[in-house]
Coordinates of C-alpha atoms and ligand atoms in Angstrom, one line a residue:
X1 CA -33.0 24.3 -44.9
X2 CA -31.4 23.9 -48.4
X3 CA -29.6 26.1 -50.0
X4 CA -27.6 26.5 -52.9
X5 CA -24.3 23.7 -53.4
X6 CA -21.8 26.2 -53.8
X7 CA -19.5 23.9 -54.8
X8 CA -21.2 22.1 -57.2
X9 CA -19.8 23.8 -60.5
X10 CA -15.9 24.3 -60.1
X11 CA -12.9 25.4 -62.3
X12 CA -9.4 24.1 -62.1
X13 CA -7.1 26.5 -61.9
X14 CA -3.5 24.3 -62.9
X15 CA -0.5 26.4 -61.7
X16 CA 2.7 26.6 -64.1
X17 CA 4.4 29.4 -61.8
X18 CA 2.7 32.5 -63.1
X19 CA 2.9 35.7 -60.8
X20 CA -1.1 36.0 -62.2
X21 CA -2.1 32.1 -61.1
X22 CA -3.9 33.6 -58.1
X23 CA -5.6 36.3 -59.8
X24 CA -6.9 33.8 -63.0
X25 CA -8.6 32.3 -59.6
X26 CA -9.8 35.6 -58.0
X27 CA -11.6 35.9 -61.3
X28 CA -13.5 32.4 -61.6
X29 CA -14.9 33.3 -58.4
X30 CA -15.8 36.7 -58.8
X31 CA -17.7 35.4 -61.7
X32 CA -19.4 33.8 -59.1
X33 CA -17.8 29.8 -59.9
X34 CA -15.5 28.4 -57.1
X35 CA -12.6 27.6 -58.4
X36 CA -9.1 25.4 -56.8
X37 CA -5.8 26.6 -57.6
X38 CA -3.5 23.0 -58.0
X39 CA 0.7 23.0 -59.3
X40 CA 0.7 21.1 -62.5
X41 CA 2.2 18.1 -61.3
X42 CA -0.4 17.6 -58.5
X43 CA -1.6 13.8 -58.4
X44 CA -3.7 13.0 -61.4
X45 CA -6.1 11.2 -58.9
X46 CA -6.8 14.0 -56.5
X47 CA -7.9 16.3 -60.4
X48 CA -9.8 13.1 -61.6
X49 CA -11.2 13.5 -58.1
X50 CA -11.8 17.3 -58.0
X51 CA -14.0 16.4 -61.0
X52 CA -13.9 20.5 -62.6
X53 CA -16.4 21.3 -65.1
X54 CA -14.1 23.2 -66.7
X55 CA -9.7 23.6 -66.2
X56 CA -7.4 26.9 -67.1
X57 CA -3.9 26.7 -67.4
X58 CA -2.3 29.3 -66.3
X59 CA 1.3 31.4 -67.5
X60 CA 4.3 30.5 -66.4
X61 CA 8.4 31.6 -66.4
X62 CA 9.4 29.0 -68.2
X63 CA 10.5 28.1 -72.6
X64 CA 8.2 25.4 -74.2
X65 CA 11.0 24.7 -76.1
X66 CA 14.3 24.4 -74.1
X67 CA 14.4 20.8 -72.4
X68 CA 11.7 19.4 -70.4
X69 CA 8.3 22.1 -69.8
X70 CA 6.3 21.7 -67.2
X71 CA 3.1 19.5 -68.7
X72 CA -0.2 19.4 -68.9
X73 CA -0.7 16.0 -67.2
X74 CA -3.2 13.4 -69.8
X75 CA -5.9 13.7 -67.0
X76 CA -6.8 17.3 -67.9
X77 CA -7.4 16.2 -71.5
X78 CA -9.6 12.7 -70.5
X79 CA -11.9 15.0 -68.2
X80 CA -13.7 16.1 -71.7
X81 CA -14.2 19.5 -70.3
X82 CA -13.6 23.0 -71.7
X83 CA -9.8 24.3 -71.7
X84 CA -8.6 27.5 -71.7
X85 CA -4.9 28.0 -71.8
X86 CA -3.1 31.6 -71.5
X87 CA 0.2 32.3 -72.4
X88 CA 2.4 29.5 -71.0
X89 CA -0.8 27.3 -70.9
X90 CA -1.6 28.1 -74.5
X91 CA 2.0 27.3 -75.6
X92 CA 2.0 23.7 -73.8
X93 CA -1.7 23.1 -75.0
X94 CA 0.1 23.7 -78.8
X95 CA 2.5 21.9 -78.1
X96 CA 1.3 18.2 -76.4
X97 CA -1.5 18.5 -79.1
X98 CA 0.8 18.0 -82.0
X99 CA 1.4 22.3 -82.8
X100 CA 4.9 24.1 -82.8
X101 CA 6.2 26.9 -80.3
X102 CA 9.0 28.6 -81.1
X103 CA 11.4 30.9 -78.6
X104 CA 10.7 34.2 -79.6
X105 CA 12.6 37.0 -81.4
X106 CA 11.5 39.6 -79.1
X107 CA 10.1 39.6 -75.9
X108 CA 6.3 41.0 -75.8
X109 CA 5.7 42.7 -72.3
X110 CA 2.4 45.6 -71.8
X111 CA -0.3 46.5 -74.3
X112 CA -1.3 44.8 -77.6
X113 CA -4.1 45.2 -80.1
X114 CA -6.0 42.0 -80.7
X115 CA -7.1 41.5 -83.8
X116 CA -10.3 39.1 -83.6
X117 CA -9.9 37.2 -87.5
X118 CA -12.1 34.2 -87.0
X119 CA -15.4 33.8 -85.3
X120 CA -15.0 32.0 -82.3
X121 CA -17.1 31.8 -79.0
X122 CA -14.8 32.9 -76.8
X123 CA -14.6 36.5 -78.4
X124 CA -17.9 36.4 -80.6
X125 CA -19.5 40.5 -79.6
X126 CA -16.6 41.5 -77.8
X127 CA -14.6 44.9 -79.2
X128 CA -12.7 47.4 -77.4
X129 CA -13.1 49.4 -81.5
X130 CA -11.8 48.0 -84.9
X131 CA -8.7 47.3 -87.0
X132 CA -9.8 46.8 -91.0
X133 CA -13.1 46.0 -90.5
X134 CA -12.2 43.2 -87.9
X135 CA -13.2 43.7 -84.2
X136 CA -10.0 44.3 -82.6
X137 CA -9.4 44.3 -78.4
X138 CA -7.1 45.8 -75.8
X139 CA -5.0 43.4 -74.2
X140 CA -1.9 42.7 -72.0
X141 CA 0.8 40.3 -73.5
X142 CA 3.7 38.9 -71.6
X143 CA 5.5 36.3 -73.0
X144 CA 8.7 35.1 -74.8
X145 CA 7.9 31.9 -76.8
X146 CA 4.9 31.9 -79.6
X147 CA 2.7 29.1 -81.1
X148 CA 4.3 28.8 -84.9
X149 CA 1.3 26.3 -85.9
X150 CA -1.7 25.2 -84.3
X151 CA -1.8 21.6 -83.5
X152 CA -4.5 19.8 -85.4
X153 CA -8.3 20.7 -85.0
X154 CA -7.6 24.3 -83.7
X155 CA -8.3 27.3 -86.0
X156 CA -6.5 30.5 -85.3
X157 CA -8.4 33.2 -84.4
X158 CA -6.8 35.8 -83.6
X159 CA -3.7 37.9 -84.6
X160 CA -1.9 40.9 -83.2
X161 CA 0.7 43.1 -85.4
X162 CA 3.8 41.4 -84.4
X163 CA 2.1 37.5 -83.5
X164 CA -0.1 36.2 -86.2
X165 CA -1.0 33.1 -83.5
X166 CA -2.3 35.2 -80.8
X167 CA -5.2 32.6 -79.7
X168 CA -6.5 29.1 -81.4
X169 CA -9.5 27.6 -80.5
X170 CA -11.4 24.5 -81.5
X171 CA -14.8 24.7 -80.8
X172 CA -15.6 21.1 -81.0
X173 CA -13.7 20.0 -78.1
X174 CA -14.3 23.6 -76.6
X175 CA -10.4 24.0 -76.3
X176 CA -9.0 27.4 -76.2
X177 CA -5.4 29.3 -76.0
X178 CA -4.4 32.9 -75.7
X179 CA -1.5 33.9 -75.7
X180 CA -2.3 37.7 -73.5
X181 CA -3.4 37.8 -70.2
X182 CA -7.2 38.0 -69.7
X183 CA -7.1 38.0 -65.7
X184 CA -5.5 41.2 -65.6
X185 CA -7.1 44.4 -65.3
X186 CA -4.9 45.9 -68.1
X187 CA -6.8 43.2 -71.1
X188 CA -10.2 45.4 -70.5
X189 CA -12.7 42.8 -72.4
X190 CA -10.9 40.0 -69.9
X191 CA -13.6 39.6 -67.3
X192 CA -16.1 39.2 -70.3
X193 CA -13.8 37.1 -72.3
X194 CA -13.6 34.6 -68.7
X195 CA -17.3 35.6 -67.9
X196 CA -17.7 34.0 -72.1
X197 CA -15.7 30.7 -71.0
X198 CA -16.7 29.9 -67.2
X199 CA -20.5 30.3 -67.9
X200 CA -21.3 30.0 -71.4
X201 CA -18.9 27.6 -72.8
X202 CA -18.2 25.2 -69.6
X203 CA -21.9 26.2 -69.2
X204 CA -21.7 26.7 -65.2
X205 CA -24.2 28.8 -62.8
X206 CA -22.7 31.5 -60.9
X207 CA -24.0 30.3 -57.1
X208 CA -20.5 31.7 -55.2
X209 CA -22.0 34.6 -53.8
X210 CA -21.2 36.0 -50.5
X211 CA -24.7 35.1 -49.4
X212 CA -24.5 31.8 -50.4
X213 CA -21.2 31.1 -48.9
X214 CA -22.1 32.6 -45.6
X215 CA -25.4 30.0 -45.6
X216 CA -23.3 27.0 -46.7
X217 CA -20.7 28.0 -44.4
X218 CA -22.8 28.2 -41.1
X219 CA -24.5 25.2 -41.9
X220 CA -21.6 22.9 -42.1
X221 CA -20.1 24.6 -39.2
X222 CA -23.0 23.7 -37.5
X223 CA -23.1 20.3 -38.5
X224 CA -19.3 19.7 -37.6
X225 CA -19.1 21.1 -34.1
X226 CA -22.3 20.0 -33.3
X227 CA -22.1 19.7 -29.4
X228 CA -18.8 21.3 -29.5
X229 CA -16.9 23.7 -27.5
X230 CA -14.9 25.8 -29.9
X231 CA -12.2 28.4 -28.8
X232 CA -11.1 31.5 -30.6
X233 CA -8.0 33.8 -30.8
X234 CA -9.5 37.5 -31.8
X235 CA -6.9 39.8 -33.2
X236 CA -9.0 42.5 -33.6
X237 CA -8.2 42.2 -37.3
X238 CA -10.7 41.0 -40.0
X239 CA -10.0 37.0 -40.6
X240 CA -10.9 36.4 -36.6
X241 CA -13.5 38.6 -36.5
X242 CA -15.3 37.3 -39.4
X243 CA -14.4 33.6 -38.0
X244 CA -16.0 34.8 -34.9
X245 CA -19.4 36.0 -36.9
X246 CA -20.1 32.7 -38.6
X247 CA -19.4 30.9 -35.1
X248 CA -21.4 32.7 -33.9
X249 CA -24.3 31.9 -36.0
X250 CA -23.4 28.6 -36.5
X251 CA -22.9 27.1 -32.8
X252 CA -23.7 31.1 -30.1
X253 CA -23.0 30.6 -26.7
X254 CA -20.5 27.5 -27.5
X255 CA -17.8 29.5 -29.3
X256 CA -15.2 31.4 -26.7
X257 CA -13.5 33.8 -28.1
X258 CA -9.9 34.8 -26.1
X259 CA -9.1 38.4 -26.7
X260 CA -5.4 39.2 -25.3
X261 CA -4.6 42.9 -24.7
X262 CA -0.8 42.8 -25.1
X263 CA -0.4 46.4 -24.7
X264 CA 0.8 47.0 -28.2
X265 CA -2.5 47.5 -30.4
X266 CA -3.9 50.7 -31.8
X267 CA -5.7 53.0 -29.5
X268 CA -9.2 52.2 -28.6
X269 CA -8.8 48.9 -30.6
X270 CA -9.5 46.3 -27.7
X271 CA -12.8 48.0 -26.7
X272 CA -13.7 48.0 -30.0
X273 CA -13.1 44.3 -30.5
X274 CA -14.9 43.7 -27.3
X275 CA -17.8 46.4 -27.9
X276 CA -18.3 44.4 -31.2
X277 CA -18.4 40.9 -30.2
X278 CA -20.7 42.0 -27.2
X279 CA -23.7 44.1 -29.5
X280 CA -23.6 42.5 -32.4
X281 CA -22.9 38.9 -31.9
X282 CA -23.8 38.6 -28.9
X283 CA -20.8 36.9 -27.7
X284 CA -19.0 37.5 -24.4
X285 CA -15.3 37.9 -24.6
X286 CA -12.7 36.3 -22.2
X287 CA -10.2 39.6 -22.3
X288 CA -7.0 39.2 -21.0
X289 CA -5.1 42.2 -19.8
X290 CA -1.7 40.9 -20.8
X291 CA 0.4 44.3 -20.9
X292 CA 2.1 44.4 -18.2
X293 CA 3.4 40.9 -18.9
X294 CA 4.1 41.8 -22.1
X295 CA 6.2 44.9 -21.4
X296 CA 7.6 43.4 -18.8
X297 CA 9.0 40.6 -21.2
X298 CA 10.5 42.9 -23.7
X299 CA 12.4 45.3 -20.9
X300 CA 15.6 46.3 -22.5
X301 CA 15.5 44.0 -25.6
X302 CA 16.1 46.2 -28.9
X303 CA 16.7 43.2 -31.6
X304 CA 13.6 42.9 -33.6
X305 CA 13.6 39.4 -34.3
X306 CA 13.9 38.8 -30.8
X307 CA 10.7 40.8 -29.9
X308 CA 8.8 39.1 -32.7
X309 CA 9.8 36.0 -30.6
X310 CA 9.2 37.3 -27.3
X311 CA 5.9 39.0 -28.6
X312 CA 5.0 35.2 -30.1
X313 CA 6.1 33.0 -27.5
X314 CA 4.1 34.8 -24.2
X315 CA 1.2 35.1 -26.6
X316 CA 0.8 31.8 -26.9
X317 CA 1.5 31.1 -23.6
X318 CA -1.4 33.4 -22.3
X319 CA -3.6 32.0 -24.4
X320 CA -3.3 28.5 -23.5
X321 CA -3.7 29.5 -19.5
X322 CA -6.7 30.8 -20.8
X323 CA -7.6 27.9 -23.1
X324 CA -7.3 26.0 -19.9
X325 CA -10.3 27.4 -18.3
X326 CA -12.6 26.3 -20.6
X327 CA -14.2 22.9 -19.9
X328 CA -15.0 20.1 -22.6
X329 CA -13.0 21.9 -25.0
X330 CA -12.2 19.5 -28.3
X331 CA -11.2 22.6 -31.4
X332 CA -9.6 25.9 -31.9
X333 CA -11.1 27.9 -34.7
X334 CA -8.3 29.8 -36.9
X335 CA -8.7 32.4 -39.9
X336 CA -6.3 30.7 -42.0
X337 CA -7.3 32.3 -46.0
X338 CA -6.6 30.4 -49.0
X339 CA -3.5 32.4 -49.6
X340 CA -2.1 30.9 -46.9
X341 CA -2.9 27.5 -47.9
X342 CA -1.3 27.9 -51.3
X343 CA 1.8 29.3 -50.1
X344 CA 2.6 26.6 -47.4
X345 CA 1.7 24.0 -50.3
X346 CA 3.9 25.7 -52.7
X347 CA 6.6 26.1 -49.9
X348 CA 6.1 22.4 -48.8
X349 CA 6.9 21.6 -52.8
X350 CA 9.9 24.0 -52.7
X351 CA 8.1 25.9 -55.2
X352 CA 7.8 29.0 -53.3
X353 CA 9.9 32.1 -54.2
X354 CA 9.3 34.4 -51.2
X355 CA 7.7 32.6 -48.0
X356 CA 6.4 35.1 -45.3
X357 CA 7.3 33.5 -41.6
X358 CA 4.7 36.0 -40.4
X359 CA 2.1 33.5 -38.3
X360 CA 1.8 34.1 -34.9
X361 CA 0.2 30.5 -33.3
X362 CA 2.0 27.7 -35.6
X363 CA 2.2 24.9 -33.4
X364 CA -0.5 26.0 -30.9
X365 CA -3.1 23.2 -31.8
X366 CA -0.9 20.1 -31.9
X367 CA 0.7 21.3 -28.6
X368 CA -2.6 21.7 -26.7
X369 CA -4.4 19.2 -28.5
X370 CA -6.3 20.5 -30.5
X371 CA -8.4 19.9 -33.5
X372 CA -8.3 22.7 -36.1
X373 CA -11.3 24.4 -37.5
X374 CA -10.6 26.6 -40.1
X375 CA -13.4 28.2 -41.9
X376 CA -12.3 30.7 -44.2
X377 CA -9.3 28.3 -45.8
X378 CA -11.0 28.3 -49.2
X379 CA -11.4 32.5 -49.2
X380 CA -9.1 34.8 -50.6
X381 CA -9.0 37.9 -49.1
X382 CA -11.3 40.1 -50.8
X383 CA -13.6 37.0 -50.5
X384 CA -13.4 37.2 -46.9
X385 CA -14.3 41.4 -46.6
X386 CA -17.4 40.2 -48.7
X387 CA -18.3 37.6 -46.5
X388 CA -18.4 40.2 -43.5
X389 CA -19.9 42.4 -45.0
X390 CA -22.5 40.0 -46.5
X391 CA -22.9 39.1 -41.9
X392 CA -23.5 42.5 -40.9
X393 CA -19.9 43.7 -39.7
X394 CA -19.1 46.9 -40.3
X395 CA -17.3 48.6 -43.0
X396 CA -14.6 49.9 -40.5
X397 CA -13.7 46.4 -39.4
X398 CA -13.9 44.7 -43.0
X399 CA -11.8 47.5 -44.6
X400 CA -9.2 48.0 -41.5
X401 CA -5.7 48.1 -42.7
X402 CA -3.5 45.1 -42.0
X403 CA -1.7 45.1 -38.8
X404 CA 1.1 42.8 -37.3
X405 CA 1.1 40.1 -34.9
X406 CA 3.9 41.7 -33.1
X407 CA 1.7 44.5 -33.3
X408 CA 3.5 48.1 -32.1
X409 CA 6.1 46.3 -30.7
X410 CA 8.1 46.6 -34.1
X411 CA 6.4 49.7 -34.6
X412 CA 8.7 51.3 -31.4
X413 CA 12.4 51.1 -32.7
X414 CA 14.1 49.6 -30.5
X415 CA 13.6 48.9 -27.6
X416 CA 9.6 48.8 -25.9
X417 CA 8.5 50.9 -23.2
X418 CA 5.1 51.9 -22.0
X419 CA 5.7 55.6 -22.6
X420 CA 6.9 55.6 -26.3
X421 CA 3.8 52.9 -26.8
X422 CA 1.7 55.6 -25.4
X423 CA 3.2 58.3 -28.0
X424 CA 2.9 56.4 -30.8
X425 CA -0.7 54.9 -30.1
X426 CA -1.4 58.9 -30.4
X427 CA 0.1 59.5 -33.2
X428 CA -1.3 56.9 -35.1
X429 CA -4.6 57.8 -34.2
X430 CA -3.9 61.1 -35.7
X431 CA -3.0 60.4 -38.5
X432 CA -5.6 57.7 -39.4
X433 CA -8.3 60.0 -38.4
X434 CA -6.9 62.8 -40.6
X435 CA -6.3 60.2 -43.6
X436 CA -9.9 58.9 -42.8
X437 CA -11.2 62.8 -43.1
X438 CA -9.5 63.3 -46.4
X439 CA -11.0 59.9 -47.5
X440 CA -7.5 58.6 -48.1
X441 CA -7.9 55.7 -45.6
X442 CA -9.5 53.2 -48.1
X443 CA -6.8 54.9 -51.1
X444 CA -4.2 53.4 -49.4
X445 CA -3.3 49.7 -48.1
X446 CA -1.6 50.0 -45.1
X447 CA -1.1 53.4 -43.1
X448 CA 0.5 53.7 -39.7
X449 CA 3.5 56.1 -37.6
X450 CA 6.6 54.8 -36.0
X451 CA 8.3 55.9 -32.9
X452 CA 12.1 56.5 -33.6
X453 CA 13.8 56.6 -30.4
X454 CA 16.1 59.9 -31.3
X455 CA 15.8 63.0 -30.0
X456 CA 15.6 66.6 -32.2
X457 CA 15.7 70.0 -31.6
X458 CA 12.9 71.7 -32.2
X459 CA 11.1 74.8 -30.5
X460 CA 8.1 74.3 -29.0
X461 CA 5.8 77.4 -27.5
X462 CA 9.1 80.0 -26.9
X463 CA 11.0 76.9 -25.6
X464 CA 14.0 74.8 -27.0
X465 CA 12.6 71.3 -27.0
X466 CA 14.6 68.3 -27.3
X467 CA 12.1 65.8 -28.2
X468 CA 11.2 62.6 -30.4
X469 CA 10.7 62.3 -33.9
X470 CA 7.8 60.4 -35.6
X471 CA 7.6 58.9 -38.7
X472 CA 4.4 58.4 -41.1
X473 CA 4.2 55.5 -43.8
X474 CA 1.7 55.1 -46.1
X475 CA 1.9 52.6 -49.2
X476 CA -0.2 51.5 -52.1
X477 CA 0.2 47.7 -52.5
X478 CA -2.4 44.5 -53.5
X479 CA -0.1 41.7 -52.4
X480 CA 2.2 43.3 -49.6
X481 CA 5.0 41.5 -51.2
X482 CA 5.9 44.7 -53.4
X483 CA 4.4 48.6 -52.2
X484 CA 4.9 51.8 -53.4
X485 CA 5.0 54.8 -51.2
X486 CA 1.6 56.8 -51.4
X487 CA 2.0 59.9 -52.9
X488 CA -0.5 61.9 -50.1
X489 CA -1.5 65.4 -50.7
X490 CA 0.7 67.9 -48.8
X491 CA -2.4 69.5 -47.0
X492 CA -3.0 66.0 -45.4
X493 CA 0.4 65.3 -44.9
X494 CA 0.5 69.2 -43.4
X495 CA -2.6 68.4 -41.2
X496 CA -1.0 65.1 -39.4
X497 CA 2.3 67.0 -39.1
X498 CA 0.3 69.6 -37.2
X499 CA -1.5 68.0 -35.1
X500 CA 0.7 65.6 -33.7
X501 CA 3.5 67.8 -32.9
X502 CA 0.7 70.1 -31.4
X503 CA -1.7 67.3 -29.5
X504 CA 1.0 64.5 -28.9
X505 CA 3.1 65.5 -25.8
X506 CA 6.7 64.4 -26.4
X507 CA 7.3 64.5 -30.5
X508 CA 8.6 68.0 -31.8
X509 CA 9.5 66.6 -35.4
X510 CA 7.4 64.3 -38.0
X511 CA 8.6 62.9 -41.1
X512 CA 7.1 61.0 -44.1
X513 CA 8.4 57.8 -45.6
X514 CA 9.3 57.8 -49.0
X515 CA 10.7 54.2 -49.6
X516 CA 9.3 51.9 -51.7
X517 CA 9.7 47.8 -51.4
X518 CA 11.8 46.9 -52.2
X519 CA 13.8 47.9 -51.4
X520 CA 12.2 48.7 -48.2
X521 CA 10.1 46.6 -45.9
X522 CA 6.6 48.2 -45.3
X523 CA 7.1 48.2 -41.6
X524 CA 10.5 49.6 -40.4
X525 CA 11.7 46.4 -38.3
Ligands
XMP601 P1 6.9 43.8 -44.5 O1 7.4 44.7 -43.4 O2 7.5 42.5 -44.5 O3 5.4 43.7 -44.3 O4 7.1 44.5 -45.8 C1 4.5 43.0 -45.2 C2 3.2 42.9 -44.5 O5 3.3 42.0 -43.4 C3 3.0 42.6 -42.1 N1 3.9 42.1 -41.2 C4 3.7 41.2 -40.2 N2 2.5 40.6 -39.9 N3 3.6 39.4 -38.2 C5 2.5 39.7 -38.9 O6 1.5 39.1 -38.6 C6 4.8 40.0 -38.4 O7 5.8 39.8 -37.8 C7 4.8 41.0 -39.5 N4 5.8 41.8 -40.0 C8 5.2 42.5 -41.1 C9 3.1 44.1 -42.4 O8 2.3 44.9 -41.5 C10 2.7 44.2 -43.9 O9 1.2 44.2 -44.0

């Protein structure tokens, strides 16, 4: 069967520190061109060798002018493909090609009018409305150092009030700098203006579709475990269970997928997981119920590190007993995502600002000899929701909120028993299926109740009760690495209150978060 090469027309994304690098990348490929995200000082030889049609620079923190600036190395310029600098990029671009930046009076940060006062390809038929007869665009500007003159065979081309070099261009080499951000949601014209330079002016065909992805990915899949015996760790969350659809596909029968029940998931979550694997892909599930182990392990341990450690340590150790059982087998299947790849490569190049330790089965494969298989370690995230969609999973399992590895057992404060577990699964549930009925489920990133291990009065029937108190968070985030508290409506908030005091035997008080990270963490330990 042939299908289309997905990779065949590719961008480079070169990374000069921007907090927008990832989402330039996110862009390219919703445009439907796959796209690489390298640092700036990657090996000449492994861009020559990535051969992009076409390479963006991205922004960055640092001046063009003070000292030594992070360079465009001379391989980006010998390719002979389109360029497209923003904002740092554009400054550097000036600069190596013979122009002049200049540090900034002011700082620009947040909305800007474009002023479009040459014809150029990149903006040709694009207005957000007009300024003196020129077409004139909304757009997002961060920066603090300006291009003060274009470097030789670059036109200016557009202005705004305070920066009359807001982007240069020369069309014969198809170069391009702008000094605003068009990857971000704010610049409105900016997916048209990267639609403009990925597939008109680099001239690429959009064939990175989650259709085509899932086809390409199957059949190398099959093609590489050929024969092979290939074991799986399902978390219940969406990476493994999309790993587990397109092993499924690819080699059936030959995948095993290890499901442990540690005692501290959601309610109903591990007969979901197992109902799932079972009726729509057909796959049967080795389920291991763990909990009593796992309970047993954290008995009277309150430090939350060391339950992430304990949680960590007898998961892996289940799942190699289990690993065991399974003759011939050669590779362990993972759902490592792209992000994950560029932050350990950033972290590896001490380029990393904040580094999550959050993985729960580092060191697994080497110890039990393993080979990896990792199938979604080009995807970002929203690429992987598509892709499970795109196999038939449903919408509740490719839109499910984010939940820990440690799972609830940094959800209980303190210290882990079976009966507070057993409280909070129901209270959870609750409020989910309340924030699900006032469609506030998909609103909000990450939703879930804590247990807090003190006891308040309340009264309860005609009776003093002295009982446990359960708190709700809900936040708003993209990344996870910043959130805001979500602002629910007080009938919903109301409703959960309600119901759990009422349904959930044990809890006479709720409260509702109202911390943002930071300073907060989104989970409570
Ligand atoms: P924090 O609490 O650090 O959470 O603001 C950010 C995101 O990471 C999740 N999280 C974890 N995930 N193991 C994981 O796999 C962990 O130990 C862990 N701690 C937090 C959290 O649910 C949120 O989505």
């Amino acid at each position: 069967m042939t299908h289309p090469d997905i990779h065949a027309d590719r961008v480079l994304v070169l990374d000069f520190g921007s907090q927008y690098t990832q989402l330039i990348a996110r862009r390219v490929r919703e445009i439907g061109v796959y796209c690489e995200i390298f640092p700036w000082d990657e090996d000449p030889k492994r861009i020559g060798a990535f051969a992009p049609r076409g390479v963006i620079l991205s922004g960055g923190p640092q001046s063009t002018v003070a000292g030594e600036s992070p360079s465009i190395p001379e391989i980006v310029f010998a390719l002979g493909v389109p360029i497209l600098g923003i904002c740092y990029g554009m400054q550097q671009l000036a600069k190596q090609l013979g122009g002049r930046t200049e540090v900034g009076v002011v700082r620009e940060f947040g909305y800007a009018r474009l002023i479009v006062s040459a014809a150029s390809r990149l903006f040709d038929g694009l207005a957000d409305g007009e300024h003196e007869g020129l077409p004139a665009l909304d757009v997002w500007m961060s920066h603090g150092d300006r291009v003060i003159d274009p470097p030789p065979g670059f036109a200016v081309v557009a202005k705004t009030q305070d920066l009359p070099i807001a982007a240069i261009a020369d069309e014969r080499r198809a170069w391009y700098g702008v000094q605003f951000h068009p990857e971000v949601a704010h610049t409105r014209q900016g997916l048209a203006i990267l639609r403009r330079f990925v597939l008109e002016i680099c001239g690429l065909k959009p064939s990175w579709t989650a259709a085509n992805i899932a086809e390409a990915l199957i059949e190398r899949l099959k093609a590489e475990l050929a024969g092979e015996e290939v074991l799986l760790g399902l978390s219940g969350g969406v990476d493994s269970t999309v790993v587990a659809a397109l092993l499924a596909r690819a080699i059936g029968r030959r995948l095993h997928p290890v499901f442990v029940d540690t005692g501290l998931l959601r309610r109903g979550e591990s007969a979901q997981v197992l109902a799932l694997m079972r009726e729509q892909l057909g796959l049967e599930v080795r389920c291991v119920d763990a909990r009593e182990r796992f309970f047993a392990a954290l008995r009277g341990v309150s430090d939350p590190e060391e339950k992430r450690r304990i949680v960590g340590r007898l998961f892996i150790e289940v799942f190699e007993e289990e690993s065991k059982k399974i003759k011939n087998l050669r590779y362990l299947a993972q759902g490592t995502i792209y992000p994950d790849v560029i932050e350990s490569a950033r972290a590896r190049t001490g380029k990393a600002e904040v580094i999550k330790t959050h993985h729960n089965v580092g060191g697994l494969p080497e110890r039990m000899n393993l080979k990896l298989v990792e199938p979604l370690r080009e995807l970002f995230k929203d690429e992987v929701r598509k892709l499970g969609l795109a196999l038939g999973l449903p919408k509740e399992i490719v839109f499910r909120h984010p939940f820990p590895g440690p799972g609830l057992a940094v959800r209980v404060l303190g210290e882990v028993r079976p009966e507070y577990v057993e409280i909070l699964q129901a209270a959870d549930a609750i409020f989910l299926e309340v924030l699900r009925r006032h469609g506030y489920y998909d609103r909000v990133a990450q939703a879930f109740a804590v247990f807090l291990p003190v006891r308040s009065v309340g009264v309860v029937g005609d009776c003093r009760a002295y009982e446990w108190v359960i708190a709700l968070r809900a936040v708003e985030t993209s990344d996870f690495m910043t959130a805001r508290w979500a602002m629910l409506p007080p009938e919903l908030l109301a409703e959960a209150s309600r119901r759990i005091v009422n349904e959930v035997r044990g809890v006479s008080r709720v409260v509702y978060d109202i911390s943002d990270k930071p300073p907060a963490t989104i989970e409570w330990e």
